[in-house]
Structures are given as C-alpha cells and as structure tokens.
Amino acid sequence: MSDLKDLVREKLKDGVDAFLCLKDEEGTLLPALITDADSPELELVEAGGARYPMGKILIDLLREYPGKRFAVLVRGCDERALVELSKLEQVDLDRLVMVGLACTAEEARACGCTRPYPSEIALGEKAEAAPGRETIEEVEALSEAERLRWWKEQFSRCIKCYGCRNVCPMCFCKDCALENPHLVEPGVIPPEFPSFHVIRALDMTGRCVDCGLCEEACPADIPLRSLYRKMQEIMEEKLGYRAGESPDEKSPLSFLGSEQDIEKLEREQ
Amino acid sequence: MVDNGKELSYRLVPSTCVYCGTGCGVLLEVMDGRVTGTLPQKDHPVSWGALCVKGWAVHEFVHSERRLTAPLVRSGGELKETDWDTALAAVAEGLSRVAKEHGPDAVGFFASARCTNEENYLLQKLARAVVGTNNVDHCARL
Amino acid sequence: MTNSIGELEDAEVILVVGSNTTEQHPIIGERILAAVRKGAKLIVIDPRTIHLSSFAEVFLRPRPGSEVAYLNGLANVIISEGLEDRDFIASRTEGFEELKKAVAEYTPAKVEEISGIPAQDLVAAARLYAGADRASIVYCMGITQHTTGTDNVLALANLAMLTGNVGRPGTGVNPLRGQNNVQGACDMGGLPNVFTGYQRVDSEEAAAKFEAAWGVEGLSRKVGLTITEMTEKAAEGELRALFIMGENPMVSDPDINHVRQALEKLDFLAVADIMDNETLRYAHVALPAASFAEKDGTITNTERRVQRVRKAIEPVGEAKPDWEIVCAVARKMGASGFNFLSPEEVFEEIRKVTPSYAGITYARLGTRGLQWPCPAEDHPGTPILHAESFPIGKGRFTPCEFREPAELPDEEYPLTLTTGRLLFHYHTGTMTRRSPSLVREIDRAFVEVNPADAAELGIRDGDRVKVSSRRGVVEVDAKVTDKVGKGVIFMPFHFAEAAANLLTNSAFDPVSKIPELKVCAARIEK
Ligand code: SF4
Ligand code: SF4
Ligand code: SF4
Ligand code: SF4
C-alpha cells in the first residue's frame, strides 16, 4: 500500500498544480491544498479521519483558478459527487485527478454506506457495504398519516441553519429555491413544513450521492440522509438511475432540458 | 481554459464564531487573501460540526462596504480621513487633557464583549494603570 | 455557567427560564432538544411562547417582572410538599430556615394573582423540577434585565440548592452569555469593580498586587462607574471623555435619547470599531478596527471555555486590531508596559496576574480550548464548578421579596413592553445587518401584539403602528400573534432605525446595575 505523502509528491511532480487532501492542524483534521512537493505541510497530511465536502471546495477552486489542474483524495462519496457534478457541468474532470481512498469498515457502518469505496482504490482496503436502512424501515412501517406526523415532528426541530444545503456537494445553485420568499417564508423558525424540506428533497432527487454530510451538519439531528436516500431508491427503482455512478449516463431528469435552462426558467418566473 | 495568473492558495483557518456566547468552532475559508466562506469544525467540543445560520454566515460582514478602513478625525464638524499617527495623538491628547483638567474619574472606557480577552485586558490596564480610573465597563448587562 | 453545555444531555429535567434559547443560543437550544429526545423533561418559563415551549412538559407564561414571585412560589411548593434535599441542605448550605419563612407566603394562589401563572401549573413545575435526580437550570437576560435581576438570580440559586442540584453533571445554575465574549470581558476586568479574575479593585491586597505587576503606583481603590452610570454622569457633565472600543450604545443601551444627550455633551469621544455605526456620529476620533478574521486572540464562551480566534487575512484597508490600537494610545500617553508584539505576549501577562487562567497557554488551547479555572499547566481545566464546595464555604440561601418593576402599565401607557433578540440577528446589527444571508431572512423591526389587544385597538397584522413610552416613540410593523400574552408587547432591539431602546427604561438593579430592558410601560397607536 502506498503512502499518501508519496502520492501527493508523485502527483505534483506529474504536473498537477495542487493536491487537495486532509492535514492535521493541532490535532484537528482540516482540508488543505498542497502546492509544493517539498512543503513541510506534507508531513501533516492524513488519509481519512474526518469528512469534508471536497466536491464543494473543488467547484470553487476550479472556478477561481481556471488554468490549473488539481488532484484530490476521494472517498466513494466524494467520487460520486465529482462524477455527478461533472455531468451537471459544475466541475471539469479533465482538470482533476482523483486518488481513491477506501473507507474503513467502521466508517462504512457509521455512515450506513452502500458503497464505501471509489472505483479505483489507491489507499485503504475495500470494506463491505453496510446499508443502514433502519430509519427508512422504521418510517415504512408507519401508516401514511403517521409518516407525515413523524417527519413533521423531526422537522419541528429545524432552526433553518441552512447547514444541510451549505455543506452539500450537490447544492450549487446561485439562486437557491429555499431563499425564494414566494416558496418559503423568510425569517421564520422552524421553517414552514413541509415546503422547506420538500423543496430540498425534490432538488436532491437524482442528484444526491448519499454522502451523509447534510445529516452530520444538522444541529437538530434530523435523519436527512434517510429522506434523501429513500428518494434515490425510488428513482433507481422507477427510472434505473443512481447519481454519481457512471460518468456517461445522464440523469433521466435531464430530459426536461439542461440544468442551466431550468434554472433560467425558474429565475424568469 | 487560460490560467489567470493568480497564485494558488486555499486555507482553512480554525476560529471561533463571534456571535453568541455558545462559542461554536468555525473554519474560515481563505482564498487569495479574502475570507470566502465558513465551514463547521467537526471535532469541536461544543458544536461538533454544526452551526446556526449566523455561524455559517460569520464571514459575510468581513468584507462589507460599511467597514471603517481609515482613521477619522473631526474637523469643522465633520469626520475627515487622516493618518494613524494623527488620530492616535488626538486620542492620547483628548484623554490626557480631560484627566488633567477634571481628574481621572472624568474619563471613562467602554470595553467590549465583542473584542478578545487580550484587548479587554489591555483596555482596563490603560484605564487603571495609565489614566488612573476604574471607570471601565462593557455591555454584559445589555 | 457552573456546568458545561454538553452535560445538558445528562440532565433528567431542564428548567429554561428567561431564555429563548433556540433564537439566542441556537446550538445550545438543539442540545436541550437532544436531551428531551433522550428522555429529559423540559420546563419552560417565559412571557412569550417560544420555540422550546412546544417541547415542554410544563410551559408557564408569567407576566414580565413577576420572576421573584413565581420562583419563590416554586420554592414554596417544594418545601411545603417536603421535596427538598435535606442531606444537601444540612451538609452544604446555611440559611434554610430564613428561606422557608420568606417563601411561606408565596403560595401558588398568591403567585397566580401576581404572575398570572395558573396555580396547578406552578405546582406541576415544582414537582417536576424537585423530583429529578439531576436537574439543570438555564437562564438568560429574561432573568437579569430587571430592577430585581440580582434577586431573580438568587432565587434561582435557592431552588438549585434546595434540591441539591449543584456540582454534579447535568445540574447547576447556568447563565447563557448573550454575546460571544461577555464571559471573557468580565474575566479580564472589563468591569468597574474588579481586575482580572474578579480580584476586587477596593481590596488593598489585589490593588497592591497589580501595582507591582504593572510597575505603577497609586491605583485607584475606588469602584468605578458602570455603563449606565457613565451615561448618567456624562449627561450631568461630570464625565467628560470616553473611549469606546467595539460597542454601539446608540442602539444597545436603554433610553437612547438620553444616551445621545450624554454623548453630545462629552468634551472628547473616541470610538474604535470595525464598522460605521450610529455612535460614530458623536465621535471626535474614529479608529478602524480589525475584525476577528484579521487578528489573533482568545475569547471565552458561556461555559468558561477559553478559545482561539486566528488571523486568517490581513486587516482590510488601514484597520488595526484593537490590541494594537490600545497599546499605541497608551504609548502615546507616555506609558510603559504596552510594548507587546503579539496577543500571545499579552496573554502571557494575563495568566501571570490571573490565577484562574494561570495554566492556560496558546499551545494548550489548540483547536478545542480549555475551561477555567485552570490554575496550573498540568491542570485539565474545570467543566463543573462547585463540585466539592462553594467558594465561600457553605452555600447561603438568600431570601428575596417580590418587588414590582420600576414602571408599571397605567392609563396612559397600558401595555407592558418586553424586548429581545432574533435568531437571524445579533445585538445592534452592526455585523449581522451587513450579512446578506441574514438580511435576506429579516431586516425590519416589528412589534408583536396579542390578538385581543390588537382587536381592541383596531390593529391588523402588518399595519404600520406607533409604539411609544415615556421616553420616545418608534414606528414599526405590527405582528398580531398569540406568542405574547394579553397586555404584553414584544420588540427585537437590533434595528437602529426603529430602536426598541428608544422606549426602554434605564432604571436599574441596585446591585448588578443591569437596566430593566425587559419591562416598561408602553402604548400602541395606528
Ligand atoms: S458515505 Fe460511504 S464513502 Fe462516504 S465517507 Fe461514508 S462510508 Fe465513506
Ligand atoms: S447526502 Fe446530503 S449532503 Fe450528501 S449529496 Fe445527499 S443531500 Fe447532499
Ligand atoms: S441542517 Fe437541519 S436544522 Fe439546519 S436547515 Fe437543514 S434540516 Fe434544518
Ligand atoms: S454558530 Fe450560532 S450558536 Fe454557535 S456561536 Fe455562532 S451564533 Fe452562537
């Protein structure tokens, strides 16, 4: 098994301009951008530990530095996010080199992950999937009326921090529907049920790559991942599509037109 | 795509949210010398990777148009831009004059619940050790 | 806080009083809800229906200003039903008999008369609180910003001692500090009566210690003036020069018209701030200060956790951090002892003179901070205060008598105005109102009116109304809502253009000197 430090050096020598990975800063793991193969920061890089929205950071980096090429350490979900983001024309995979990291069995269990590894693994050992469907099953066991009540109760804790949106690698719209005063009344907590949460769940359909970062960031511990995952399951069952899996297959929702056109239409309304 | 020649730099700087007294852990995203975003610190012992809406937006006022960017001194009834040395001399002169003419207790200091410990320490030291008054308070009560 | 935020999840019962936690300390609010999900029972006491009240087992909505009455009432029920913790009272406290006598007359029926809390609800709350093995009290400005603020806090402490809810995980009396570094500003001696670490300026020993540490002679032993008193003295012409660092009294302080007169009267006013603000209009010199992103330093949160802020970028424009500004002013005044090259050097001096900070270093703080007291470098910090004993030996019960607020509604001003904060804004809005995501949520002042009062006054939701008190008048939008009880109106104080503090009363608590921002008499007209 190779060492992350060597991989970073190798990629920088191979012509990428910077490597995005995690480093240890005073005991806390943070995303770091390494630009120099001789940087002392290299001694601090870590493979794994914490999880951050790498896709989100890369959208910004690729935009801010249009001529540059980046390498990035990706987990399974990061890879899915980047693949889907490229289909949505948010990242340019030609300027990206993904270095795969397999999650540990423990991480897979903690995430309830259906695919805890990227397509090519450079670091770590492939662990078994550990699909955590407990919450989904709990809700499925309820009657429809009870389900609504169950979700309403969950969302009554929401303090409209927007953390679920802010941290989500797949949320990148300039004009966010959650901020549209005609759809969600501003300044009110908890935000209206169900509009705020249904808007977000619908926006994530066919897009969510099941990384669970939203749920991790939710101060109210609302089981967001289970909600979005159920939507993906329905999508997969009915339309046979899973976000972030194959780079060439477009989302069936794109039959409506391109993402940009839809956004434009929304703005005009 | 063409390289815009900007030097590649992206850092996350661990800090603390400056709004309420909860003191959540934030990471400031810095690109090209500007604070461009905020992420929560995952292993923070109070906030454990969550923030409220203010914490997520804590970087937004940093580059506001309303920031004061130069020292101002009043002349002819208006605040006019000046250099630091002039402004600091005016403050020292203003405080010293009143303390001399009316006694140190004619001077007061508002410390701040929005400044750092170090800054509050220095301000009360200035009040007590230099001017000679205990008239120092902040808006803990408000 | 005597205890830590994380421990709230260990409590069996949480009593939230005078704190709209979800809006003022959102992440702590969510910890309280997490405790409720783990089985904790919640008691909420607030003049407004707040987010937390819908999760409460018992929700009491008293008239603002009746705190001592209902807190004594809770003690009355606990004692008369024999629910007090006798072992704790015997071994750790004194003054129980006096308390018992004092609260005897605050029967649930009498409390109902004073506060409007139904007698049986008060009894239910008392039983719930006293019945728990671990009960935590959380409070905020709704307790302190009254002319009886000190008594309110003492009455809460009485309840905790009465039931032995002190010094163990999931217990305690926990004030939530409104602003990010209120705790630190107090710890650092940003108060008229104490040096750092609450060492009294009128103690010969402490004053001598600081004279030696600072290399000066003749430090004043006379307790100084509070903000409210300084404003008063400035208006009278006795206080003539003021240096304001990072505060905006023209929005935050009670009775703003009076504050303006005071500031106008000053011979000299210097203001250091990051933003253009309302107070600058009266300044002779304005100094641009660096924001938290442009400097290093420490701040101390509500659970006494000292934490780092770190310089992320260079100061914008010509701004300088306040620590540099204060040092430069001191040096210009000819002082020595202000030649610091970094905040860390300042911190090293702080810990030399402050026993509770003595063991803290920047290196130890790292990214997670340390909770004071931390007396030595090998001390792990202190998550829970008073575990073994109180600083003064035994905890003393302090009987308190109910007194009415300084200003009561009358014919001319028939409503009770109470003020507070919103989730989306902070204090005087200098920072949050320059933040697009927060402004998008709400950027307009309003007044909440009970539907019954609104009907009587012919006011409909969204109407523009005039709210007035003896001190001023503002125009705002009316929000007709049963969040407030009949006879009570509520205004947030963040908005300078319709400042609630034009109306509030500057009458203050005789001990804490905290103004009565939570109660004044007011009137609404269309
Ligand atoms: S969601 Fe899956 S791939 Fe992503 S971090 Fe968790 S286990 Fe790894
Ligand atoms: S799991 Fe949450 S954060 Fe991740 S892609 Fe789906 S919605 Fe976004
Ligand atoms: S992260 Fe949770 S609390 Fe925040 S907006 Fe999303 S659902 Fe609401
Ligand atoms: S993120 Fe919210 S709860 Fe946390 S310190 Fe900031 S304002 Fe307070």
Tab-separated table of C-alpha atoms in Angstrom, chain A residues 132-142 147 150-151 210 223 225-233:
chain	number	residue	atom	x	y	z
A	132	GLY	CA	-28.132	1.416	7.218
A	133	ARG	CA	-31.821	1.348	6.383
A	134	GLU	CA	-33.098	1.306	9.977
A	135	THR	CA	-34.724	4.724	9.812
A	136	ILE	CA	-36.211	4.051	6.392
A	137	GLU	CA	-37.669	0.789	7.641
A	138	GLU	CA	-38.995	2.479	10.757
A	139	VAL	CA	-40.833	5.035	8.633
A	140	GLU	CA	-42.022	2.470	6.094
A	141	ALA	CA	-43.661	0.546	8.914
A	142	LEU	CA	-45.863	3.549	9.709
A	147	ARG	CA	-45.422	9.111	8.480
A	150	TRP	CA	-43.260	11.517	12.144
A	151	TRP	CA	-41.495	13.787	9.667
A	210	ASP	CA	-25.643	9.689	-0.356
A	223	PRO	CA	-32.390	11.992	9.648
A	225	ARG	CA	-29.868	11.209	4.730
A	226	SER	CA	-32.618	8.647	5.097
A	227	LEU	CA	-35.110	11.002	3.490
A	228	TYR	CA	-32.902	11.720	0.509
A	229	ARG	CA	-31.836	8.094	0.256
A	230	LYS	CA	-35.424	6.934	0.037
A	231	MET	CA	-35.929	9.389	-2.818
A	232	GLN	CA	-32.912	7.866	-4.601
A	233	GLU	CA	-34.238	4.371	-4.033
